[in-house]
Coordinates of C-alpha atoms in Angstrom, one line a residue:
M131 CA 28.3 15.7 -22.5
T132 CA 30.9 17.6 -24.3
S133 CA 31.9 21.2 -24.4
E134 CA 30.8 21.9 -28.1
D135 CA 27.4 21.2 -27.6
I136 CA 26.2 23.1 -24.4
I137 CA 24.7 25.5 -26.2
Q138 CA 22.3 23.3 -28.8
R139 CA 22.2 20.6 -25.6
I140 CA 20.0 24.2 -23.8
K141 CA 17.5 24.6 -26.9
Q142 CA 16.6 20.7 -26.8
A143 CA 16.3 20.9 -22.9
R144 CA 14.2 23.7 -22.6
S145 CA 11.2 22.1 -23.1
E146 CA 11.6 20.2 -20.8
M147 CA 13.0 22.4 -18.2
R148 CA 10.5 24.3 -15.2
K149 CA 9.1 27.9 -16.1
S150 CA 12.0 29.2 -14.3
E151 CA 15.2 27.3 -15.3
C152 CA 13.5 28.5 -19.1
K153 CA 14.2 32.4 -18.1
V154 CA 17.7 31.3 -17.5
A155 CA 17.7 29.2 -20.3
D156 CA 16.7 33.0 -22.4
Y157 CA 19.3 35.2 -20.7
V158 CA 22.3 32.9 -21.4
L159 CA 21.6 32.0 -25.2
A160 CA 20.1 35.8 -25.6
D161 CA 23.8 36.3 -24.2
P162 CA 26.3 33.5 -24.2
Q163 CA 29.2 35.5 -23.7
A164 CA 28.7 37.5 -20.9
V165 CA 27.2 35.0 -19.0
I166 CA 31.0 33.1 -19.1
H167 CA 31.7 36.8 -16.8
M168 CA 29.0 36.5 -14.8
R169 CA 29.2 35.0 -11.1
I170 CA 25.8 33.1 -10.2
V171 CA 24.1 35.7 -8.6
D172 CA 24.8 38.3 -11.2
L173 CA 23.2 35.6 -13.3
A174 CA 20.2 34.9 -11.1
N175 CA 19.3 38.6 -10.7
D176 CA 19.5 39.3 -13.9
A177 CA 17.5 36.5 -15.4
Q178 CA 15.3 37.1 -11.7
V179 CA 15.2 33.9 -9.9
S180 CA 17.5 32.1 -7.0
E181 CA 20.0 31.4 -7.4
P182 CA 19.1 27.3 -6.2
T183 CA 17.8 27.8 -10.0
V184 CA 20.6 28.5 -11.8
V185 CA 22.3 25.9 -9.9
R186 CA 19.6 22.9 -11.5
F187 CA 19.7 24.4 -14.5
C188 CA 23.5 23.6 -15.1
R189 CA 22.8 20.3 -13.5
A190 CA 19.9 19.8 -16.0
L191 CA 22.2 19.9 -18.6
G192 CA 24.9 17.2 -17.1
T193 CA 27.6 19.6 -15.6
R194 CA 28.5 19.6 -11.8
G195 CA 27.4 23.2 -11.4
F196 CA 27.2 26.7 -12.1
Q197 CA 31.8 27.0 -12.1
D198 CA 31.6 24.0 -14.8
F199 CA 28.4 25.0 -17.0
K200 CA 31.0 28.6 -17.4
L201 CA 34.0 26.0 -18.6
S202 CA 31.5 24.6 -21.0
L203 CA 30.8 27.7 -22.3
A204 CA 33.6 29.4 -22.6
Q205 CA 35.2 25.9 -24.3
Q206 CA 33.4 26.2 -26.7
L207 CA 32.3 30.6 -28.2
T208 CA 36.0 30.4 -27.8
K209 CA 36.4 28.0 -30.5
P210 CA 36.9 28.9 -34.1
A211 CA 33.2 28.8 -36.0
T212 CA 33.3 25.6 -38.1
N213 CA 31.2 24.5 -40.2
F214 CA 28.6 22.8 -38.4
G215 CA 25.8 25.5 -38.7
R216 CA 28.7 27.9 -39.6
V217 CA 31.0 28.8 -43.0
A218 CA 34.8 29.2 -41.5
V219 CA 35.8 30.5 -44.6
H220 CA 39.4 31.5 -44.6
A221 CA 41.8 34.5 -46.5
D222 CA 43.2 32.2 -49.3
D223 CA 40.3 29.7 -49.7
S224 CA 39.9 29.0 -53.2
V225 CA 36.5 29.0 -54.3
A226 CA 36.0 25.2 -54.6
A227 CA 36.7 25.3 -50.7
I228 CA 34.3 28.1 -49.6
S229 CA 31.5 25.7 -52.3
R230 CA 32.7 23.2 -50.1
K231 CA 32.6 24.6 -46.7
L232 CA 28.8 26.1 -47.7
F233 CA 26.9 23.2 -48.9
D234 CA 29.1 20.7 -46.3
A235 CA 27.7 23.1 -43.6
T236 CA 24.3 23.9 -45.2
V237 CA 23.6 19.7 -44.9
D238 CA 24.7 19.6 -41.8
T239 CA 22.1 22.7 -40.7
L240 CA 19.3 20.7 -42.3
L241 CA 19.6 17.7 -40.3
E242 CA 19.9 18.8 -37.2
V243 CA 16.6 21.3 -37.8
R244 CA 15.2 18.0 -39.1
D245 CA 15.8 16.1 -35.6
Q246 CA 14.6 18.9 -34.0
L247 CA 11.0 19.7 -35.3
D248 CA 8.0 18.7 -33.3
E249 CA 5.3 16.9 -35.2
T250 CA 3.1 17.3 -33.5
K251 CA 3.0 21.7 -34.1
L252 CA 4.1 21.0 -37.7
E253 CA 0.9 19.0 -37.7
A254 CA -1.2 21.6 -36.2
A255 CA 0.4 24.2 -38.6
I256 CA -0.4 22.6 -41.6
N257 CA -4.2 21.4 -40.7
A258 CA -5.2 25.6 -39.6
V259 CA -3.3 26.6 -43.2
A260 CA -5.3 24.2 -45.2
Q261 CA -8.8 25.1 -43.3
A262 CA -7.8 29.1 -43.2
K263 CA -9.7 31.2 -45.1
R264 CA -6.7 33.8 -45.4
V265 CA -3.2 33.4 -45.1
E266 CA -0.4 35.8 -44.8
F267 CA 3.1 35.0 -44.5
F268 CA 5.5 38.1 -42.8
G269 CA 8.7 38.9 -42.6
F270 CA 11.7 41.4 -42.9
G271 CA 15.0 41.2 -44.7
A272 CA 16.0 37.8 -45.3
S273 CA 13.1 36.0 -44.2
G274 CA 10.7 38.6 -46.6
A275 CA 12.0 37.0 -49.3
V276 CA 11.4 33.2 -47.4
A277 CA 7.8 35.1 -47.2
M278 CA 7.8 35.8 -51.1
D279 CA 8.6 32.2 -51.8
A280 CA 5.8 30.9 -49.5
Q281 CA 3.5 32.7 -51.3
H282 CA 4.7 31.9 -54.6
K283 CA 4.4 28.0 -53.4
F284 CA 0.7 28.2 -51.6
F285 CA -1.0 30.3 -53.7
R286 CA -0.9 27.4 -56.2
L287 CA -2.8 26.0 -53.5
R288 CA -5.3 27.6 -54.1
V289 CA -4.6 29.0 -50.5
A290 CA -5.7 33.0 -51.1
T291 CA -2.2 34.0 -49.8
S292 CA 0.0 37.1 -49.5
A293 CA 3.6 37.9 -48.7
C294 CA 4.4 41.5 -46.8
S295 CA 7.5 42.5 -45.9
D296 CA 7.2 46.3 -45.4
H297 CA 5.7 47.5 -41.6
H298 CA 2.8 49.8 -42.6
V299 CA 1.6 47.3 -45.0
Q300 CA 2.0 44.4 -42.6
H301 CA 0.1 46.3 -40.4
M302 CA -2.9 47.2 -41.9
S303 CA -3.0 43.5 -43.0
A304 CA -2.9 42.4 -39.2
M305 CA -5.1 44.9 -38.7
S306 CA -7.7 42.9 -41.1
M307 CA -7.2 39.5 -40.7
S308 CA -10.1 37.5 -38.8
E309 CA -10.8 34.5 -37.2
G310 CA -10.5 31.9 -39.6
D311 CA -7.4 33.9 -41.0
V312 CA -4.0 32.3 -40.4
V313 CA -0.1 35.1 -40.3
L314 CA 2.9 33.1 -40.9
A315 CA 5.5 34.9 -39.1
I316 CA 9.1 34.2 -40.2
S317 CA 12.5 35.7 -38.3
Q318 CA 15.3 34.2 -38.3
S319 CA 16.5 36.1 -34.6
G320 CA 13.1 36.6 -33.8
R321 CA 13.6 39.7 -32.6
T322 CA 11.6 41.8 -35.2
K323 CA 10.2 44.2 -33.0
A324 CA 7.7 45.0 -35.9
L325 CA 6.8 41.6 -36.7
I326 CA 6.4 41.0 -33.0
K327 CA 3.8 44.3 -33.1
S328 CA 2.2 42.3 -36.1
M329 CA 1.2 39.3 -34.2
H330 CA -0.1 40.5 -31.8
L331 CA -2.2 42.8 -33.4
A332 CA -3.6 39.4 -35.5
K333 CA -4.2 37.5 -32.2
N334 CA -5.5 40.4 -31.5
R335 CA -8.0 40.0 -34.1
G336 CA -9.4 36.7 -33.4
A337 CA -6.8 34.8 -36.4
T338 CA -4.0 31.9 -35.9
V339 CA -0.6 32.8 -35.8
I340 CA 2.4 30.8 -36.9
A341 CA 6.1 31.4 -36.5
I342 CA 8.9 29.8 -37.6
T343 CA 11.7 30.8 -35.3
P344 CA 14.0 30.4 -32.6
S345 CA 12.9 29.1 -29.3
G346 CA 12.3 30.8 -26.5
S347 CA 12.6 34.0 -28.9
P348 CA 10.1 37.1 -28.2
V349 CA 8.7 35.8 -31.6
A350 CA 8.5 32.2 -30.4
Q351 CA 6.3 33.2 -27.5
E352 CA 4.1 35.4 -29.8
A353 CA 2.9 32.0 -31.5
N354 CA 0.4 30.7 -30.8
I355 CA 2.0 27.4 -33.0
H356 CA 5.9 28.0 -32.8
I357 CA 7.9 25.9 -34.9
A358 CA 11.2 26.0 -34.1
V359 CA 14.3 26.8 -36.4
D360 CA 17.4 26.9 -34.0
V361 CA 20.3 27.4 -36.0
D362 CA 24.0 28.7 -34.8
E363 CA 24.3 32.2 -36.7
D364 CA 26.5 35.1 -36.2
L365 CA 23.1 37.4 -37.3
E366 CA 25.0 40.5 -35.6
V367 CA 27.1 40.6 -38.1
H368 CA 26.5 38.7 -41.6
T369 CA 23.3 37.6 -43.5
P370 CA 21.7 34.5 -42.8
L371 CA 23.3 31.6 -45.0
T372 CA 22.2 27.8 -43.8
S373 CA 18.7 28.8 -41.5
R374 CA 17.4 30.8 -44.5
I375 CA 17.6 27.7 -46.2
A376 CA 16.2 25.1 -43.3
H377 CA 13.6 28.0 -43.3
L378 CA 12.6 27.2 -47.0
T379 CA 12.8 23.8 -46.0
V380 CA 10.2 24.0 -43.2
I381 CA 8.0 26.6 -45.7
D382 CA 8.0 22.7 -48.3
I383 CA 7.1 20.5 -45.5
L384 CA 3.4 22.4 -44.9
A385 CA 3.3 23.5 -48.1
L386 CA 3.3 19.7 -48.6
G387 CA 1.1 18.3 -46.1
V388 CA -1.4 21.4 -47.2
A389 CA -1.7 19.8 -50.4
Q390 CA -1.5 16.8 -49.6
H391 CA -4.4 17.3 -47.6
K392 CA -6.9 19.0 -49.9
G393 CA -6.4 15.6 -52.4
E394 CA -7.1 14.3 -55.6
D395 CA -9.0 17.8 -56.9
L396 CA -5.6 20.0 -56.1
Q397 CA -3.8 17.7 -58.2
E398 CA -5.6 17.8 -61.3
H399 CA -6.0 21.3 -61.1
L400 CA -1.6 21.4 -60.6
Y401 CA -1.7 19.3 -63.6
L402 CA -3.3 21.7 -65.5
L403 CA -1.9 25.1 -63.7
K404 CA 1.3 22.9 -65.3
R405 CA 0.0 22.3 -68.7
S406 CA -1.2 26.3 -68.9
L407 CA 2.2 27.0 -68.5
S408 CA 4.0 25.6 -71.2
D409 CA 2.7 28.1 -74.0
L410 CA 5.1 30.8 -72.2
K411 CA 7.7 28.1 -72.7
L412 CA 10.0 28.2 -76.3

């Protein structure tokens, strides 16, 4: 295994790990930079596992042990950003170079996410939305824009839906949920406290909560159905770039799945809807 894919390997292998090893995986993914300076006893204590568990975690990733794992992690973290999930723009780059890098990074991200998607969870999410009495899309910041795009797509499918990106409105919406309703929570970081609170409230009211968010994150853990979108972006400094496109694409998959689920009656409705808009165009 090459050092370049160690973090991605953790994300991919996490679903097959023991519960104790998942604690180590989540700790490493949350702060990989800190881990490269730790002793094995420090990581074990902070992740609340035993030292043998840390060793098993490292070997499950194809490394010989903790020191070998740290070396692979350090080699990855010290490399400059590439256009695989990141956009390495330099001060002297031309507009053409920036355009090429961004397009390449976006295509790479979409292919990566496509190969990671769990089809069983996608199908479960489509079925839940197709049968829902009401669907609410929750998100903040850039994810709030994705939520608005989702609402625009799904209301055309005869789904009773809205998008909430205000914490107070989201809180009240969650409290008004009931069994048969669906919340679809979108988060690039997977760690927004207000969103997790709203998801928890909706679950307590009997709603099904779907999350589009990174693996192992608190948002993922709160969801009934988790659709993993794992993209390596520096969300602490930059606004989401390629991950936002990946989230929009997952929304498109769900929308097409729901449209297919609803059958020919919906196709007639969409045709009439499109025809009715022709009068608004020059």
